[in-house]
CSV table of C-alpha atoms and ligand atoms in Angstrom, one decimal:
chain,number,residue,atom,x,y,z
A,1,ILE,CA,37.9,-6.0,3.7
A,2,LEU,CA,41.5,-7.3,3.5
A,3,ARG,CA,42.2,-10.5,1.5
A,4,GLY,CA,38.6,-11.0,0.5
A,5,GLN,CA,37.0,-11.1,-2.9
A,6,GLU,CA,34.4,-9.3,-4.9
A,7,THR,CA,30.9,-10.7,-4.0
A,8,PRO,CA,28.7,-12.1,-6.8
A,9,PRO,CA,26.6,-9.0,-7.6
A,10,HIS,CA,23.5,-8.5,-5.4
A,11,GLN,CA,24.0,-11.8,-3.6
A,12,ARG,CA,23.9,-9.9,-0.3
A,13,PRO,CA,20.8,-7.7,-0.9
A,14,TYR,CA,20.8,-6.6,2.7
A,15,MET,CA,24.1,-4.7,2.5
A,16,VAL,CA,23.9,-0.9,2.6
A,17,SER,CA,26.5,1.8,2.4
A,18,LEU,CA,26.2,4.7,4.9
A,19,GLN,CA,27.3,7.8,2.9
A,20,VAL,CA,28.1,11.4,3.6
A,21,GLY,CA,28.6,13.8,0.6
A,22,GLY,CA,28.3,10.8,-1.8
A,23,LYS,CA,31.2,9.1,-0.1
A,24,HIS,CA,31.1,5.6,1.5
A,25,LEU,CA,31.5,5.9,5.3
A,26,CYS,CA,30.4,2.7,6.9
A,27,GLY,CA,28.6,-0.6,6.2
A,28,GLY,CA,25.1,-1.5,7.5
A,29,ALA,CA,22.4,-4.1,7.1
A,30,LEU,CA,18.8,-3.6,6.2
A,31,ILE,CA,16.9,-5.5,8.9
A,32,ALA,CA,13.4,-4.2,8.0
A,33,ASP,CA,12.0,-2.2,5.1
A,34,GLN,CA,12.5,1.1,6.9
A,35,TRP,CA,15.4,0.2,9.3
A,36,VAL,CA,19.2,-0.3,9.0
A,37,LEU,CA,21.5,-1.6,11.7
A,38,SER,CA,25.0,-0.2,11.8
A,39,ALA,CA,27.6,1.0,14.4
A,40,ALA,CA,27.3,4.2,16.6
A,41,HIS,CA,31.0,5.0,16.0
A,42,CYS,CA,30.1,5.7,12.3
A,43,LEU,CA,28.4,9.0,13.5
A,44,GLU,CA,31.7,10.3,14.7
A,45,GLU,CA,32.7,11.0,11.1
A,46,VAL,CA,29.4,12.6,10.1
A,47,GLY,CA,29.5,16.1,11.7
A,48,ASN,CA,26.6,18.2,10.6
A,49,GLU,CA,26.6,16.8,7.0
A,50,THR,CA,23.7,14.8,5.7
A,51,LEU,CA,23.9,11.0,6.1
A,52,GLN,CA,22.3,9.0,3.3
A,53,VAL,CA,21.9,5.2,2.8
A,54,LEU,CA,22.7,3.5,-0.4
A,55,VAL,CA,20.6,0.4,-1.0
A,56,GLY,CA,20.6,-2.2,-3.8
A,57,ALA,CA,24.2,-1.5,-4.8
A,58,HIS,CA,27.1,-3.6,-5.9
A,59,SER,CA,29.3,-0.9,-7.5
A,60,LEU,CA,29.5,2.4,-5.6
A,61,SER,CA,29.9,4.4,-8.8
A,62,GLU,CA,28.0,2.7,-11.6
A,63,ALA,CA,24.3,3.1,-12.4
A,64,GLU,CA,22.5,-0.2,-11.4
A,65,PRO,CA,18.9,-1.2,-11.4
A,66,ASN,CA,17.3,-1.0,-7.9
A,67,LYS,CA,20.3,1.0,-6.6
A,68,ARG,CA,19.0,4.0,-4.6
A,69,LEU,CA,20.2,6.6,-2.2
A,70,VAL,CA,17.7,7.0,0.6
A,71,GLY,CA,17.4,9.7,3.1
A,72,VAL,CA,17.4,9.3,6.9
A,73,ARG,CA,14.3,10.1,9.0
A,74,ALA,CA,16.0,9.5,12.4
A,75,LEU,CA,19.1,8.1,14.0
A,76,PHE,CA,19.1,6.0,17.2
A,77,PRO,CA,22.6,5.4,18.5
A,78,HIS,CA,22.6,3.0,21.5
A,79,PRO,CA,22.2,5.3,24.6
A,80,ASN,CA,25.3,3.7,26.3
A,81,SER,CA,27.5,3.9,23.2
A,82,SER,CA,30.5,6.2,23.6
A,83,VAL,CA,33.5,7.5,21.6
A,84,GLU,CA,35.8,6.1,24.3
A,85,ASN,CA,35.1,2.4,24.0
A,86,ASN,CA,33.5,-0.5,22.1
A,87,HIS,CA,30.6,-0.9,24.4
A,88,ASP,CA,27.0,-0.9,22.9
A,89,ASP,CA,28.4,0.3,19.6
A,90,LEU,CA,25.1,0.0,17.7
A,91,LEU,CA,23.1,2.4,15.6
A,92,LEU,CA,19.6,2.1,14.3
A,93,VAL,CA,18.9,4.2,11.2
A,94,GLN,CA,15.2,4.9,10.4
A,95,LEU,CA,15.0,5.5,6.6
A,96,GLU,CA,12.8,8.4,5.4
A,97,GLU,CA,10.6,5.9,3.7
A,98,ARG,CA,10.0,2.1,3.5
A,99,VAL,CA,12.2,0.8,0.7
A,100,ALA,CA,10.5,-1.5,-1.8
A,101,THR,CA,12.0,-5.0,-1.5
A,102,ASN,CA,13.2,-6.7,-4.7
A,103,PRO,CA,15.9,-9.2,-5.7
A,104,HIS,CA,18.6,-6.5,-4.9
A,105,VAL,CA,17.0,-5.1,-1.7
A,106,GLN,CA,16.0,-7.5,1.0
A,107,ALA,CA,16.1,-7.4,4.8
A,108,LEU,CA,18.5,-9.7,6.7
A,109,ALA,CA,17.2,-11.7,9.8
A,110,PHE,CA,19.1,-11.1,13.0
A,111,GLN,CA,19.8,-13.6,15.8
A,112,ARG,CA,17.5,-13.2,18.8
A,113,ASN,CA,18.7,-16.4,20.6
A,114,ASP,CA,21.3,-15.2,23.0
A,115,ARG,CA,23.9,-18.0,22.8
A,116,ASP,CA,27.5,-17.6,21.7
A,117,VAL,CA,28.3,-18.6,18.1
A,118,PRO,CA,30.6,-21.7,18.6
A,119,ALA,CA,34.3,-21.1,18.2
A,120,GLY,CA,35.4,-22.3,14.8
A,121,THR,CA,32.1,-21.4,13.1
A,122,GLN,CA,32.8,-19.9,9.6
A,123,CYS,CA,31.0,-16.6,9.3
A,124,GLU,CA,31.3,-13.9,6.7
A,125,VAL,CA,31.6,-10.1,6.6
A,126,ALA,CA,31.1,-7.9,3.5
A,127,GLY,CA,31.8,-4.3,2.9
A,128,TRP,CA,33.2,-1.4,0.8
A,129,GLY,CA,36.0,-0.8,3.3
A,130,ILE,CA,39.7,-0.5,2.4
A,131,ILE,CA,41.2,-3.6,0.7
A,132,SER,CA,44.9,-2.9,1.5
A,133,ASN,CA,46.9,-1.4,4.3
A,134,THR,CA,47.7,1.5,2.0
A,135,GLY,CA,44.0,2.4,2.2
A,136,LYS,CA,42.9,1.4,-1.3
A,137,LEU,CA,39.1,1.6,-1.6
A,138,PRO,CA,37.1,-0.9,-3.7
A,139,ASP,CA,34.3,0.1,-6.0
A,140,LYS,CA,32.5,-3.2,-5.7
A,141,LEU,CA,31.2,-5.0,-2.6
A,142,GLN,CA,33.9,-7.3,-1.1
A,143,TYR,CA,33.4,-10.2,1.3
A,144,VAL,CA,35.5,-12.6,3.4
A,145,GLU,CA,34.9,-15.7,5.4
A,146,LEU,CA,36.2,-15.5,9.0
A,147,ALA,CA,36.3,-18.2,11.7
A,148,VAL,CA,34.9,-17.3,15.2
A,149,ILE,CA,37.4,-17.2,18.0
A,150,SER,CA,36.3,-18.2,21.6
A,151,ARG,CA,36.0,-15.3,24.0
A,152,THR,CA,38.4,-17.1,26.3
A,153,ILE,CA,41.1,-17.0,23.7
A,154,CYS,CA,40.2,-13.5,22.6
A,155,ASN,CA,40.6,-12.4,26.2
A,156,THR,CA,44.1,-13.7,26.7
A,157,ARG,CA,46.9,-11.1,27.2
A,158,ILE,CA,48.3,-11.5,23.7
A,159,HIS,CA,44.9,-10.5,22.3
A,160,TYR,CA,42.5,-8.2,24.2
A,161,ASP,CA,43.4,-9.1,27.8
A,162,GLY,CA,39.9,-9.4,29.3
A,163,ALA,CA,38.2,-6.5,27.3
A,164,ILE,CA,35.9,-8.8,25.4
A,165,THR,CA,32.6,-8.7,27.3
A,166,GLU,CA,29.7,-11.2,26.8
A,167,LYS,CA,28.2,-8.6,24.4
A,168,LEU,CA,31.2,-8.8,22.1
A,169,MET,CA,32.6,-11.6,19.9
A,170,CYS,CA,35.8,-12.1,18.0
A,171,THR,CA,36.9,-13.6,14.7
A,172,GLU,CA,40.3,-14.5,13.3
A,173,SER,CA,42.2,-11.7,11.7
A,174,LYS,CA,45.3,-13.4,10.2
A,175,LYS,CA,45.6,-11.5,6.9
A,176,LYS,CA,41.9,-11.8,6.1
A,177,ASP,CA,40.0,-9.2,8.2
A,178,SER,CA,37.5,-6.4,8.2
A,179,CYS,CA,39.0,-2.9,8.1
A,180,LYS,CA,38.4,0.8,7.8
A,181,GLY,CA,35.0,1.5,6.2
A,182,ASP,CA,33.7,-2.0,7.1
A,183,SER,CA,32.5,-0.8,10.5
A,184,GLY,CA,28.7,-1.2,11.0
A,185,GLY,CA,28.4,-4.1,8.5
A,186,PRO,CA,26.9,-7.4,9.6
A,187,LEU,CA,28.8,-10.5,10.6
A,188,VAL,CA,26.6,-13.3,9.1
A,189,CYS,CA,26.8,-16.8,10.3
A,190,ASN,CA,24.6,-19.5,8.7
A,191,GLY,CA,22.6,-16.8,7.0
A,192,VAL,CA,21.7,-14.9,10.1
A,193,ALA,CA,23.3,-11.6,11.4
A,194,GLU,CA,25.1,-12.5,14.7
A,195,GLY,CA,27.3,-9.4,15.0
A,196,VAL,CA,28.1,-5.9,13.8
A,197,VAL,CA,31.7,-4.9,12.8
A,198,ALA,CA,33.2,-2.8,15.7
A,199,THR,CA,36.1,-0.6,14.9
A,200,GLY,CA,37.9,-1.8,18.0
A,201,SER,CA,41.7,-1.5,17.9
A,202,ARG,CA,41.5,-0.2,14.3
A,203,VAL,CA,44.3,-2.7,13.5
A,204,CYS,CA,43.6,-4.8,10.4
A,205,GLY,CA,45.0,-8.1,9.3
A,206,ASN,CA,47.2,-8.7,12.4
A,207,TRP,CA,46.5,-12.1,14.1
A,208,LYS,CA,47.3,-10.6,17.5
A,209,LYS,CA,44.3,-8.2,17.2
A,210,PRO,CA,41.2,-10.3,16.2
A,211,GLY,CA,38.3,-8.5,14.7
A,212,ILE,CA,35.8,-7.4,17.3
A,213,TYR,CA,32.0,-7.6,16.6
A,214,THR,CA,29.1,-6.3,18.7
A,215,ARG,CA,26.9,-9.4,19.3
A,216,ILE,CA,23.3,-8.7,18.2
A,217,PRO,CA,21.2,-11.0,20.5
A,218,PRO,CA,21.8,-9.0,23.7
A,219,TYR,CA,20.2,-6.0,21.9
A,220,ALA,CA,17.2,-7.6,20.3
A,221,ALA,CA,14.8,-6.1,22.9
A,222,TRP,CA,16.4,-2.6,22.4
A,223,ILE,CA,15.9,-2.9,18.7
A,224,THR,CA,12.2,-3.9,19.1
A,225,SER,CA,11.7,-1.1,21.6
A,226,ILE,CA,12.9,1.5,19.2
A,227,TRP,CA,10.8,0.1,16.4
A,228,ASP,CA,7.7,0.1,18.6
A,229,ALA,CA,8.3,3.7,19.8
A,230,ALA,CA,9.3,5.3,16.5
A,231,ARG,CA,7.0,7.4,14.3
A,232,PRO,CA,6.3,5.5,11.1
B,301,E85,N1,39.6,-5.5,11.9
B,301,E85,C1,39.1,-4.5,12.8
B,301,E85,C2,38.6,-3.3,12.2
B,301,E85,C3,37.3,-3.2,11.8
B,301,E85,C4,36.8,-1.9,11.3
B,301,E85,C5,37.7,-0.9,11.1
B,301,E85,C6,39.0,-1.0,11.4
B,301,E85,N2,40.0,0.0,11.2
B,301,E85,C7,39.7,1.3,11.3
B,301,E85,N3,38.6,1.9,11.6
B,301,E85,N4,38.8,3.3,11.6
B,301,E85,C8,40.0,3.5,11.1
B,301,E85,N5,40.6,4.7,10.8
B,301,E85,C9,41.9,4.6,10.4
B,301,E85,N6,42.6,3.5,10.1
B,301,E85,C10,42.0,2.3,10.4
B,301,E85,N7,42.6,1.1,10.2
B,301,E85,C11,43.7,0.9,9.3
B,301,E85,C12,44.0,1.8,8.3
B,301,E85,C13,45.1,1.5,7.5
B,301,E85,C14,45.9,0.4,7.6
B,301,E85,C15,45.5,-0.5,8.7
B,301,E85,O1,46.3,-1.6,8.8
B,301,E85,C16,44.4,-0.2,9.5
B,301,E85,C17,40.7,2.3,10.9
B,301,E85,C18,39.5,-2.2,11.9
């Protein structure tokens, strides 16, 4: 997160860190007691190492009550996600057990009503991604408020020239922005998850390249279908 601030500890109890070898890789959101929503692109950096999910954390390094590293039972990248583009860049992670909810570990509701978030709406994104262009990593969860940009504006030539489909949305990126390591985290508008951070152009903090987020409502049926079919 560029130009954000440290969150009040455990005020976003749905935030998780996807980790490989004890290192933060991507953000994610707990959307049920055994399920995390993140981005399919995050699997590109996993290789054959073990992916784990850190829940209940504020600091990545310090011991904290209710902070736990949980194993993964199964991974469900969206079948149409691809390394080549931003399409369908969603990942459902089934945890190896149902996590006990408590003040530091809570599921986040996601939007099922498929209507665009109005341009100008102030949303927020949180994460343990880099906090400077030099790649400085935070130890504690950061967050930033970002205004939604209309798809029409985001599709102009100066921005993404028509690449923003109805399954994507954009936010401003002038200085304040999501960045490397924030991918997979939720874009929360009025307390509900409306989007998931997409890596997109990889550029951070440049107003010409707004942040791109995978909209969640178009995938609500897919999420439910995975839940219904998965082994408990
Ligand atoms: N704001 C969009 C967004 C969301 C999520 C991730 C990303 N960026 C990145 N995702 N993956 C990356 N691998 C290497 N470099 C990256 N960005 C980068 C790194 C240093 C300076 C800088 O200005 C940008 C990214 C960008």
